[in-house]
Coordinates of C-alpha atoms in Angstrom, one line a residue:
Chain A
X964 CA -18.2 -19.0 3.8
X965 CA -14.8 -16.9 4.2
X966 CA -15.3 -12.9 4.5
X967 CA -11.9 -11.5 4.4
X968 CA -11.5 -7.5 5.3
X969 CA -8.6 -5.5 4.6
X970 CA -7.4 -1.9 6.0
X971 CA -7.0 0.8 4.9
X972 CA -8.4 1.3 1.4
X973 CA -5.7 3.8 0.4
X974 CA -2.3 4.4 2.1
X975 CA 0.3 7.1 1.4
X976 CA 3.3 6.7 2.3
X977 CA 7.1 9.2 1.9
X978 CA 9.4 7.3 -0.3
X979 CA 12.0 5.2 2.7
X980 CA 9.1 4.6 5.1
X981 CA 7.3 2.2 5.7
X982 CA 3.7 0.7 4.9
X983 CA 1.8 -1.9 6.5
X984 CA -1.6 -3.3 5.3
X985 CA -4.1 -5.6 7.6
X986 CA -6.4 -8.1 6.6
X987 CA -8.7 -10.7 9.1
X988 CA -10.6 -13.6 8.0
X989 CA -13.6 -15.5 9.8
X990 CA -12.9 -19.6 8.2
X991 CA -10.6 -21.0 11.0
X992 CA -10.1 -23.4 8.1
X993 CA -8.2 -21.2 6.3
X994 CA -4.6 -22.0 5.9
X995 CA -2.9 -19.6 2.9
X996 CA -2.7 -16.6 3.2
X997 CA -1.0 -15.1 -0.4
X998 CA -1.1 -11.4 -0.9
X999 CA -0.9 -10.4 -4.7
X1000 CA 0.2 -6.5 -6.4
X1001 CA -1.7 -5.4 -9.2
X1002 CA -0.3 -2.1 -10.8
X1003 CA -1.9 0.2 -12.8
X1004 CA -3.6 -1.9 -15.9
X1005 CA -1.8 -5.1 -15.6
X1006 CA -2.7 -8.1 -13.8
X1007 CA -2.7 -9.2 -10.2
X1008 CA 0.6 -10.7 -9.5
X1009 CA 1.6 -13.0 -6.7
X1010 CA 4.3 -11.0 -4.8
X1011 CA 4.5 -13.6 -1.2
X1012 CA 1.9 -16.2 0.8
X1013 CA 2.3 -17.7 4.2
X1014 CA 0.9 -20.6 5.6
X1015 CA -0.6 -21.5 8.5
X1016 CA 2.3 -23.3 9.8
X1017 CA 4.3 -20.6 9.8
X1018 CA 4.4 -17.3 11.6
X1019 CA 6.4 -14.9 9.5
X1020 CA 8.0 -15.0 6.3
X1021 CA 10.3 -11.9 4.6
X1022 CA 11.2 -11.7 1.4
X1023 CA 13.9 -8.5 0.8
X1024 CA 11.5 -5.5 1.7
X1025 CA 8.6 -7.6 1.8
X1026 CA 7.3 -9.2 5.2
X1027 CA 3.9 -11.3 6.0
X1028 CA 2.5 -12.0 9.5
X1029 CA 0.0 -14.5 10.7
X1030 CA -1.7 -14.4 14.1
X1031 CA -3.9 -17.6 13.3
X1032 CA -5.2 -16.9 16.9
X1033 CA -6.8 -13.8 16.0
X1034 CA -7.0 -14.6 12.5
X1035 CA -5.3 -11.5 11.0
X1036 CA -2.4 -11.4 8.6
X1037 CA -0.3 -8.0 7.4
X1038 CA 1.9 -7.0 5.5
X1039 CA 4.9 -5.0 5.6
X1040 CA 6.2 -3.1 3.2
X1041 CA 10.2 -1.6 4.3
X1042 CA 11.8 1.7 2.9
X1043 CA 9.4 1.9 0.1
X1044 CA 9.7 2.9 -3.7
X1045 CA 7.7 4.4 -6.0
X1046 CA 7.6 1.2 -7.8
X1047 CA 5.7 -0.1 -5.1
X1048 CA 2.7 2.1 -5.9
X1049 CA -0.5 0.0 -6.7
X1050 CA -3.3 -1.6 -5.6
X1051 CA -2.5 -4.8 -2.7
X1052 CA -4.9 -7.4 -2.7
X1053 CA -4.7 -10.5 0.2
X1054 CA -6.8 -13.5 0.3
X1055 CA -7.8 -16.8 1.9
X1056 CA -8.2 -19.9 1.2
X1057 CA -8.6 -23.3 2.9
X1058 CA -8.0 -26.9 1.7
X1059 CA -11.2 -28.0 1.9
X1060 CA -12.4 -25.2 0.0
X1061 CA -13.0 -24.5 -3.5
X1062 CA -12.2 -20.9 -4.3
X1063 CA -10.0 -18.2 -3.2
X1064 CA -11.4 -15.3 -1.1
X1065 CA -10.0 -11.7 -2.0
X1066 CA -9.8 -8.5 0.3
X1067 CA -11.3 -5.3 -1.1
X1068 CA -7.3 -3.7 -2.0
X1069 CA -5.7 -1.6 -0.4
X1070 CA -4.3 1.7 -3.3
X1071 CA -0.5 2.4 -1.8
X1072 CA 1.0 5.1 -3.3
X1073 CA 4.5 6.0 -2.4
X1074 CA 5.4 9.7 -2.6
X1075 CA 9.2 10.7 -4.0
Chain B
X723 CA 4.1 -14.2 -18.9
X724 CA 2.3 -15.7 -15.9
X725 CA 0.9 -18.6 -18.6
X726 CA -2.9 -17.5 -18.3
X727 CA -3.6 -16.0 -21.8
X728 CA -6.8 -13.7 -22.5
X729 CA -8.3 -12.7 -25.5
X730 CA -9.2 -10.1 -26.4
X731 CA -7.6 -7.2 -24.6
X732 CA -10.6 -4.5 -25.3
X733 CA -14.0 -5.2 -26.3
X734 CA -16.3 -3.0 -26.8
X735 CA -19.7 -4.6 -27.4
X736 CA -23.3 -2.9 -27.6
X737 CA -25.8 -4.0 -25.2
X738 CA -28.0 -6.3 -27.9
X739 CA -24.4 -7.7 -29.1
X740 CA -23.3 -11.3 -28.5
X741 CA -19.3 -12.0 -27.4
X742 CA -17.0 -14.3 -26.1
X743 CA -14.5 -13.8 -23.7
X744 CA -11.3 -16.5 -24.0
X745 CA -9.2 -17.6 -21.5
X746 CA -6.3 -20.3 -21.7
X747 CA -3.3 -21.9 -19.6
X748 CA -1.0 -24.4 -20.6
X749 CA 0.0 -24.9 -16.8
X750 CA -1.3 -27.6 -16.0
X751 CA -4.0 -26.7 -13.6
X752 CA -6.7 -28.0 -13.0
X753 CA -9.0 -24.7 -12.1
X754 CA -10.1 -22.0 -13.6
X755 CA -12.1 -18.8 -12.3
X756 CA -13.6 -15.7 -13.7
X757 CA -13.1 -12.7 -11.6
X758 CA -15.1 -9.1 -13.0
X759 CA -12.8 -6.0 -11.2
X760 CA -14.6 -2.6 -11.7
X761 CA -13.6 1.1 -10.8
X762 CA -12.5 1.0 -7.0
X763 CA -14.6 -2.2 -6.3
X764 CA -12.8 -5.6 -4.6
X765 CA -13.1 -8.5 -7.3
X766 CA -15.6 -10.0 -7.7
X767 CA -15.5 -13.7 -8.1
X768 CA -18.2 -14.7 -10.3
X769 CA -17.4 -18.8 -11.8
X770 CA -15.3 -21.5 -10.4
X771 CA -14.5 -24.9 -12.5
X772 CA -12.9 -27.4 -11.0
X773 CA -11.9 -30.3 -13.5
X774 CA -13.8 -28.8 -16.0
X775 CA -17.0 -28.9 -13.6
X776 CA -18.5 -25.8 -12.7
X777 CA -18.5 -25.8 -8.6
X778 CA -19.3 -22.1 -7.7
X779 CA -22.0 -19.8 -9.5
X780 CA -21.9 -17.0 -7.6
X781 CA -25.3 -15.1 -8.5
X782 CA -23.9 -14.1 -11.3
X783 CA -26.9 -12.9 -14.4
X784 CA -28.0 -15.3 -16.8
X785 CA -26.3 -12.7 -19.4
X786 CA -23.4 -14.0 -18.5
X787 CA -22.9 -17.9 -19.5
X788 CA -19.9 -19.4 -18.9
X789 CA -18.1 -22.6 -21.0
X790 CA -15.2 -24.9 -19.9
X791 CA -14.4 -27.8 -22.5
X792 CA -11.4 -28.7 -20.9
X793 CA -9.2 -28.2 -18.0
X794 CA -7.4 -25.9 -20.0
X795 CA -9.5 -23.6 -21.7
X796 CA -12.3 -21.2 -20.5
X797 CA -15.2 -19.1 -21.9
X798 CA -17.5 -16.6 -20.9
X799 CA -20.0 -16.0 -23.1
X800 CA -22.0 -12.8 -23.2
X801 CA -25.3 -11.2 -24.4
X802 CA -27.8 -8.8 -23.7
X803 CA -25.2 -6.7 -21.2
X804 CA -26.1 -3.7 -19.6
X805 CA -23.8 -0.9 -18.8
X806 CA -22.8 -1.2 -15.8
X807 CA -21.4 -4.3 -16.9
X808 CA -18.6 -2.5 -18.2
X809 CA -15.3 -4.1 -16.2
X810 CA -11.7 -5.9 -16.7
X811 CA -12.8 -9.2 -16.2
X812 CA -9.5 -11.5 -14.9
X813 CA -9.6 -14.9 -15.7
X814 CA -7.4 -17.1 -13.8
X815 CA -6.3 -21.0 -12.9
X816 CA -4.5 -22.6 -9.9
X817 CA -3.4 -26.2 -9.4
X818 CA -6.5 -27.4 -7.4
X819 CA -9.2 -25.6 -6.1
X820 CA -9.0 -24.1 -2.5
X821 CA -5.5 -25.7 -1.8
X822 CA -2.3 -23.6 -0.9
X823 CA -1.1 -22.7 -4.3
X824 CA -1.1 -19.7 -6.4
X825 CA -3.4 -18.2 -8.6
X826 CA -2.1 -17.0 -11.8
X827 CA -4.0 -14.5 -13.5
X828 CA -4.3 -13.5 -16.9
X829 CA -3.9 -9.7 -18.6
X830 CA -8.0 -9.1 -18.5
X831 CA -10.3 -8.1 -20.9
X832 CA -11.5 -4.9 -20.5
X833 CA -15.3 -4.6 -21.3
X834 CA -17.3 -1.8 -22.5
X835 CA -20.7 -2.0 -23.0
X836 CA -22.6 0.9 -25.0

């Protein structure tokens, strides 16, 4: 099956910087790649996804990479908030597949 | 609202106790999952139904019986728990199974078991 890993586990960043969180998967299958926010006690919420069709896709302060090559995707995070403190969470999945496979999170907390 | 609906919020059940956790969309998909998130752990994906038929089982405890009578609707049902069960556990549904939609999650029910 997929094994997705995702770096680093907790990220601090100054409020205007930047963050950027990595995640690889093994499935060459695989072929979306959505990345999800979950903030303190509420539910995991789609924030942007790629496909493997596609390179790079931005959205405002939000960016996602895809290096199908060396299967790894990231995402970018520009001049940060502290409304963008919480736990990031991106998975895989493939077509042929039946479920979706989740990185381990990665805790961002932005500093004011 | 995302349209995944979870009831109840909080439970807090004793370990001989019997519950059921509920879980409902009205967006049309066709599968639903059970996730279990604890304290600084990844989630944990523990049930996949696709059309209603269960497709993944993924070593998951006999205390812990899930229920899908329709595409819409899904249980978990629980008994005998054990402490360290204690957990939200985040129910959610995407169009088809393993294909490049979203999954929409619901609110979680946070568990305690005593």
């Amino acid at each position: 099956g997929e094994n997705v890993e995702q770096h680093p586990s907790t990220l601090s960043v100054q409020e205007g910087d930047s963050a950027v969180i990595k995640c690889t998967y093994s499935d060459s299958a695989s072929n979306y790649f959505p990345w999800y926010k979950q903030e303190l006690g509420k539910r995991p919420q789609l924030i942007i996804d790629i496909r493997s069709n596609v390179g790079e896709k931005k959205d405002q302060r939000i960016a996602v990479t895809l290096n199908k090559t060396a299967k790894h995707f990231s995402l970018h995070i520009t001049e940060t908030q502290p409304e963008d403190s919480a736990v990031y969470f991106c998975a895989a999945t493939a077509s042929t597949g039946n479920q979706f496979y989740f990185g381990t999170g990665t805790s961002l907390t932005v500093i004011p | 609202e995302t349209g995944v609906t979870q009831t109840p919020r909080h439970l807090v059940m004793g370990m001989t106790n019997k519950k059921s956790l509920k879980c409902e969309q009205h967006l049309g998909h066709n599968a639903m999952y059970w996730y279990k998130q604890s304290a600084k752990k990844p989630l944990e994906l523990m049930f996949v139904y696709n059309f209603k038929e269960q497709t993944e089982n993924n070593s998951v405890p006999s205390r812990f019986s899930p229920e899908c009578p329709n595409s819409s609707h899904l249980f978990l049902h629980l008994h005998t728990l054990q402490p360290e069960d204690s957990a939200l556990y985040l129910c959610a549904s995407s169009l088809y199974p393993g294909t490049n939609t979203e999954a929409f999650f619901g609110q979680g029910t946070r568990l305690t078991v005593v």
